[in-house]
PDB file of C-alpha atoms in Angstrom:
ATOM      1  CA  MET A 435     -56.252 -30.846 -13.090  1.00 45.00           C
ATOM      2  CA  ILE A 436     -54.791 -27.489 -12.308  1.00 50.00           C
ATOM      3  CA  LYS A 437     -51.513 -28.417 -13.947  1.00 56.00           C
ATOM      4  CA  ILE A 438     -53.238 -29.499 -17.152  1.00 56.00           C
ATOM      5  CA  SER A 439     -55.224 -26.275 -17.480  1.00 65.00           C
ATOM      6  CA  LYS A 440     -52.119 -24.163 -16.883  1.00 63.00           C
ATOM      7  CA  GLN A 441     -50.297 -26.103 -19.591  1.00 65.00           C
ATOM      8  CA  ARG A 442     -53.241 -25.613 -21.970  1.00 66.00           C
ATOM      9  CA  ASN A 443     -53.352 -21.887 -21.213  1.00 73.00           C
ATOM     10  CA  PHE A 444     -49.605 -21.636 -21.768  1.00 71.00           C
ATOM     11  CA  ALA A 445     -49.877 -23.512 -25.077  1.00 73.00           C
ATOM     12  CA  ALA A 446     -52.783 -21.314 -26.167  1.00 77.00           C
ATOM     13  CA  PHE A 447     -50.796 -18.192 -25.263  1.00 76.00           C
ATOM     14  CA  GLU A 448     -47.773 -19.414 -27.212  1.00 79.00           C
ATOM     15  CA  LEU A 449     -50.007 -20.185 -30.190  1.00 78.00           C
ATOM     16  CA  TYR A 450     -51.504 -16.681 -29.924  1.00 80.00           C
ATOM     17  CA  LYS A 451     -47.988 -15.155 -29.935  1.00 81.00           C
ATOM     18  CA  LEU A 452     -47.076 -17.167 -33.043  1.00 80.00           C
ATOM     19  CA  VAL A 453     -50.220 -16.025 -34.851  1.00 82.00           C
ATOM     20  CA  LEU A 454     -49.450 -12.385 -33.994  1.00 82.00           C
ATOM     21  CA  TYR A 455     -45.849 -12.800 -35.182  1.00 82.00           C
ATOM     22  CA  PHE A 456     -46.841 -14.239 -38.550  1.00 79.00           C
ATOM     23  CA  HIS A 457     -49.605 -11.666 -39.001  1.00 81.00           C
ATOM     24  CA  LYS A 458     -47.089  -8.867 -38.393  1.00 83.00           C
ATOM     25  CA  ARG A 459     -44.601 -10.409 -40.853  1.00 81.00           C
ATOM     26  CA  ALA A 460     -47.309 -10.823 -43.509  1.00 80.00           C
ATOM     27  CA  SER A 461     -48.401  -7.192 -43.182  1.00 79.00           C
ATOM     28  CA  GLN A 462     -44.779  -6.003 -43.423  1.00 77.00           C
ATOM     29  CA  GLU A 463     -44.269  -8.050 -46.597  1.00 76.00           C
ATOM     30  CA  PHE A 464     -47.470  -6.611 -48.051  1.00 72.00           C
ATOM     31  CA  GLN A 465     -46.362  -3.046 -47.306  1.00 72.00           C
ATOM     32  CA  ARG A 466     -42.950  -3.647 -48.854  1.00 71.00           C
ATOM     33  CA  SER A 467     -44.413  -5.066 -52.031  1.00 69.00           C
ATOM     34  CA  HIS A 468     -47.126  -2.422 -52.504  1.00 67.00           C
ATOM     35  CA  HIS A 469     -45.428   0.797 -51.456  1.00 62.00           C
ATOM     36  CA  MET A 470     -42.542   1.306 -53.806  1.00 62.00           C
ATOM     37  CA  ALA A 471     -40.710   4.567 -54.335  1.00 63.00           C
ATOM     38  CA  LYS A 472     -42.154   6.796 -56.996  1.00 64.00           C
ATOM     39  CA  LYS A 473     -40.201   7.104 -60.198  1.00 65.00           C
ATOM     40  CA  ARG A 474     -38.841  10.513 -61.019  1.00 61.00           C
ATOM     41  CA  GLY A 475     -40.378  12.243 -64.012  1.00 64.00           C
ATOM     42  CA  SER A 476     -38.690  12.238 -67.374  1.00 65.00           C
ATOM     43  CA  GLY A 477     -37.547  15.848 -66.893  1.00 69.00           C
ATOM     44  CA  PRO A 478     -33.944  17.047 -66.941  1.00 75.00           C
ATOM     45  CA  ASN A 479     -31.403  15.377 -64.687  1.00 85.00           C
ATOM     46  CA  LYS A 480     -29.981  17.569 -61.879  1.00 88.00           C
ATOM     47  CA  SER A 481     -26.534  15.999 -62.017  1.00 90.00           C
ATOM     48  CA  GLN A 482     -26.248  16.313 -65.775  1.00 90.00           C
ATOM     49  CA  THR A 483     -27.364  19.934 -65.636  1.00 91.00           C
ATOM     50  CA  ILE A 484     -24.690  20.652 -63.016  1.00 92.00           C
ATOM     51  CA  ARG A 485     -22.032  18.875 -65.124  1.00 92.00           C
ATOM     52  CA  ASP A 486     -23.003  20.973 -68.146  1.00 92.00           C
ATOM     53  CA  LEU A 487     -22.812  24.203 -66.127  1.00 92.00           C
ATOM     54  CA  LEU A 488     -19.430  23.185 -64.692  1.00 91.00           C
ATOM     55  CA  ALA A 489     -18.136  22.564 -68.203  1.00 92.00           C
ATOM     56  CA  LYS A 490     -19.340  25.997 -69.355  1.00 92.00           C
ATOM     57  CA  THR A 491     -18.093  27.926 -66.312  1.00 91.00           C
ATOM     58  CA  PRO A 492     -15.371  25.955 -64.514  1.00 87.00           C
ATOM     59  CA  ASP A 493     -14.306  28.917 -62.348  1.00 89.00           C
ATOM     60  CA  ALA A 494     -17.792  29.545 -60.893  1.00 90.00           C
ATOM     61  CA  SER A 495     -18.390  28.817 -57.217  1.00 91.00           C
ATOM     62  CA  ALA A 496     -20.668  26.027 -56.035  1.00 91.00           C
ATOM     63  CA  ASN A 497     -23.283  28.539 -54.890  1.00 93.00           C
ATOM     64  CA  GLU A 498     -23.337  30.193 -58.331  1.00 93.00           C
ATOM     65  CA  ILE A 499     -23.658  26.831 -60.088  1.00 93.00           C
ATOM     66  CA  ALA A 500     -26.440  25.764 -57.696  1.00 93.00           C
ATOM     67  CA  ALA A 501     -28.342  29.008 -58.298  1.00 94.00           C
ATOM     68  CA  ALA A 502     -28.012  28.677 -62.086  1.00 93.00           C
ATOM     69  CA  ALA A 503     -29.093  25.022 -62.004  1.00 92.00           C
ATOM     70  CA  SER A 504     -32.074  25.865 -59.765  1.00 91.00           C
ATOM     71  CA  LYS A 505     -33.164  28.558 -62.195  1.00 92.00           C
ATOM     72  CA  GLN A 506     -32.725  26.264 -65.199  1.00 91.00           C
ATOM     73  CA  LEU A 507     -34.504  23.247 -63.647  1.00 89.00           C
ATOM     74  CA  GLY A 508     -37.207  25.097 -61.739  1.00 88.00           C
ATOM     75  CA  GLU A 509     -36.460  23.181 -58.524  1.00 87.00           C
ATOM     76  CA  GLU A 510     -33.979  23.632 -55.693  1.00 90.00           C
ATOM     77  CA  VAL A 511     -30.400  22.467 -56.209  1.00 91.00           C
ATOM     78  CA  LYS A 512     -28.182  22.589 -53.137  1.00 92.00           C
ATOM     79  CA  PRO A 513     -24.468  23.485 -53.239  1.00 91.00           C
ATOM     80  CA  GLY A 514     -23.664  20.135 -51.587  1.00 92.00           C
ATOM     81  CA  LEU A 515     -24.743  18.330 -54.742  1.00 92.00           C
ATOM     82  CA  VAL A 516     -22.475  20.605 -56.776  1.00 92.00           C
ATOM     83  CA  TYR A 517     -19.541  19.825 -54.451  1.00 91.00           C
ATOM     84  CA  SER A 518     -20.116  16.079 -54.736  1.00 92.00           C
ATOM     85  CA  ILE A 519     -20.285  16.215 -58.535  1.00 90.00           C
ATOM     86  CA  LYS A 520     -17.172  18.397 -58.652  1.00 88.00           C
ATOM     87  CA  SER A 521     -15.243  15.943 -56.493  1.00 88.00           C
ATOM     88  CA  ALA A 522     -16.435  12.986 -58.573  1.00 87.00           C
ATOM     89  CA  GLN A 523     -15.107  14.733 -61.678  1.00 84.00           C
ATOM     90  CA  GLY A 524     -11.794  15.454 -59.982  1.00 77.00           C
ATOM     91  CA  GLY A 525     -12.180  19.171 -60.568  1.00 54.00           C
ATOM     92  CA  SER A 526     -10.410  20.378 -57.449  1.00 53.00           C
ATOM     93  CA  LYS A 527      -7.059  21.992 -58.239  1.00 58.00           C
ATOM     94  CA  LYS A 528      -6.165  22.371 -54.565  1.00 59.00           C
ATOM     95  CA  LYS A 529      -6.281  18.625 -53.945  1.00 55.00           C
ATOM     96  CA  ALA A 530      -4.046  17.963 -56.952  1.00 56.00           C
ATOM     97  CA  ALA A 531      -1.521  20.483 -55.634  1.00 60.00           C
ATOM     98  CA  LYS A 532      -1.544  18.881 -52.183  1.00 61.00           C
ATOM     99  CA  LYS A 533      -0.865  15.418 -53.603  1.00 60.00           C
ATOM    100  CA  LYS A 534       2.506  16.489 -54.994  1.00 60.00           C
ATOM    101  CA  THR A 535       5.264  15.834 -52.483  1.00 59.00           C
ATOM    102  CA  ALA A 536       8.253  18.101 -52.185  1.00 58.00           C
ATOM    103  CA  LYS A 537      11.593  16.539 -53.035  1.00 59.00           C
ATOM    104  CA  PRO A 538      14.546  17.470 -50.860  1.00 56.00           C
ATOM    105  CA  ALA A 539      16.955  20.007 -52.321  1.00 57.00           C
ATOM    106  CA  VAL A 540      20.353  18.945 -53.588  1.00 57.00           C
ATOM    107  CA  GLY A 541      22.706  18.479 -50.654  1.00 56.00           C
ATOM    108  CA  GLN A 542      19.852  18.305 -48.141  1.00 58.00           C
ATOM    109  CA  ALA A 543      19.545  15.102 -46.157  1.00 57.00           C
ATOM    110  CA  PRO A 544      16.387  13.190 -47.023  1.00 54.00           C
ATOM    111  CA  SER A 545      13.959  12.604 -44.158  1.00 58.00           C
ATOM    112  CA  PRO A 546      13.589   9.126 -42.705  1.00 55.00           C
ATOM    113  CA  SER A 547      10.732   6.996 -43.935  1.00 56.00           C
ATOM    114  CA  SER A 548       7.403   6.855 -42.123  1.00 57.00           C
ATOM    115  CA  ASN A 549       8.184   3.483 -40.563  1.00 57.00           C
ATOM    116  CA  GLY A 550      11.170   4.928 -38.673  1.00 61.00           C
ATOM    117  CA  GLY A 551      13.789   3.336 -40.926  1.00 67.00           C
ATOM    118  CA  VAL A 552      15.983   4.858 -43.583  1.00 69.00           C
ATOM    119  CA  ASP A 553      14.759   5.349 -47.126  1.00 76.00           C
ATOM    120  CA  LEU A 554      16.052   2.858 -49.727  1.00 79.00           C
ATOM    121  CA  ASN A 555      17.237   5.690 -51.989  1.00 82.00           C
ATOM    122  CA  LEU A 556      19.357   7.046 -49.123  1.00 77.00           C
ATOM    123  CA  ILE A 557      20.998   3.644 -48.695  1.00 81.00           C
ATOM    124  CA  LYS A 558      21.744   3.470 -52.425  1.00 84.00           C
ATOM    125  CA  GLU A 559      23.286   6.961 -52.365  1.00 83.00           C
ATOM    126  CA  ALA A 560      25.417   6.037 -49.345  1.00 79.00           C
ATOM    127  CA  ALA A 561      26.635   2.894 -51.121  1.00 82.00           C
ATOM    128  CA  ALA A 562      27.489   4.967 -54.214  1.00 83.00           C
ATOM    129  CA  LEU A 563      29.435   7.449 -52.043  1.00 78.00           C
ATOM    130  CA  LEU A 564      31.380   4.597 -50.418  1.00 80.00           C
ATOM    131  CA  SER A 565      32.312   3.051 -53.733  1.00 82.00           C
ATOM    132  CA  HIS A 566      33.147   6.428 -55.306  1.00 81.00           C
ATOM    133  CA  ALA A 567      35.274   7.541 -52.351  1.00 80.00           C
ATOM    134  CA  GLY A 568      37.161   4.251 -52.145  1.00 84.00           C
ATOM    135  CA  GLY A 569      36.056   3.027 -48.704  1.00 83.00           C
ATOM    136  CA  PRO A 570      34.496   4.062 -45.399  1.00 82.00           C
ATOM    137  CA  GLN A 571      37.485   6.093 -44.145  1.00 84.00           C
ATOM    138  CA  ALA A 572      37.741   8.090 -47.382  1.00 83.00           C
ATOM    139  CA  ALA A 573      33.969   8.691 -47.364  1.00 81.00           C
ATOM    140  CA  GLN A 574      34.133   9.982 -43.761  1.00 84.00           C
ATOM    141  CA  ALA A 575      36.990  12.309 -44.710  1.00 84.00           C
ATOM    142  CA  ALA A 576      34.983  13.608 -47.695  1.00 82.00           C
ATOM    143  CA  LEU A 577      31.929  14.219 -45.467  1.00 82.00           C
ATOM    144  CA  ALA A 578      34.069  16.047 -42.888  1.00 86.00           C
ATOM    145  CA  ALA A 579      35.531  18.248 -45.641  1.00 85.00           C
ATOM    146  CA  ALA A 580      32.039  18.975 -46.993  1.00 84.00           C
ATOM    147  CA  THR A 581      30.883  19.934 -43.476  1.00 86.00           C
ATOM    148  CA  GLU A 582      33.824  22.327 -43.062  1.00 86.00           C
ATOM    149  CA  ILE A 583      33.141  23.911 -46.467  1.00 86.00           C
ATOM    150  CA  SER A 584      29.449  24.423 -45.591  1.00 84.00           C
ATOM    151  CA  LYS A 585      30.461  26.067 -42.255  1.00 84.00           C
ATOM    152  CA  VAL A 586      32.823  28.444 -44.067  1.00 82.00           C
ATOM    153  CA  LEU A 587      30.171  29.353 -46.629  1.00 83.00           C
ATOM    154  CA  GLY A 588      27.581  29.810 -43.881  1.00 77.00           C
ATOM    155  CA  LYS A 589      25.082  27.280 -45.179  1.00 62.00           C
TER     156      LYS A 589
END
């Protein structure tokens, strides 16, 4: 008899745990369905206000734009929002300048590629030198003469 009562108690406990689980799930579903985020009023849009101010004064700093937008909207606008809108518009001149890569000067050896090999353009130029010089020995002689000339000129 003891075994049967323990099994019944265990089954009742498991049933109690299931009831608690489903009750918790039901209350979570209820909260999700009845507590939605509030809609923002139909007032002016912060982002659009910042875009308009950036168009009017593109040289102004983010702090100046944020202060002007705060004054215009009547609520706080942080400089971080201005930075994110500026970057989305692509308004940073510094980033555009950094993206340009410097080309090697005429007569300067190009650097090897990032994978440790030689650049394809360098191979094409070497092939053109070989064909123009008339063979590997003539190309080596031309390179040696160019090296001597650069030593004499001090370059």
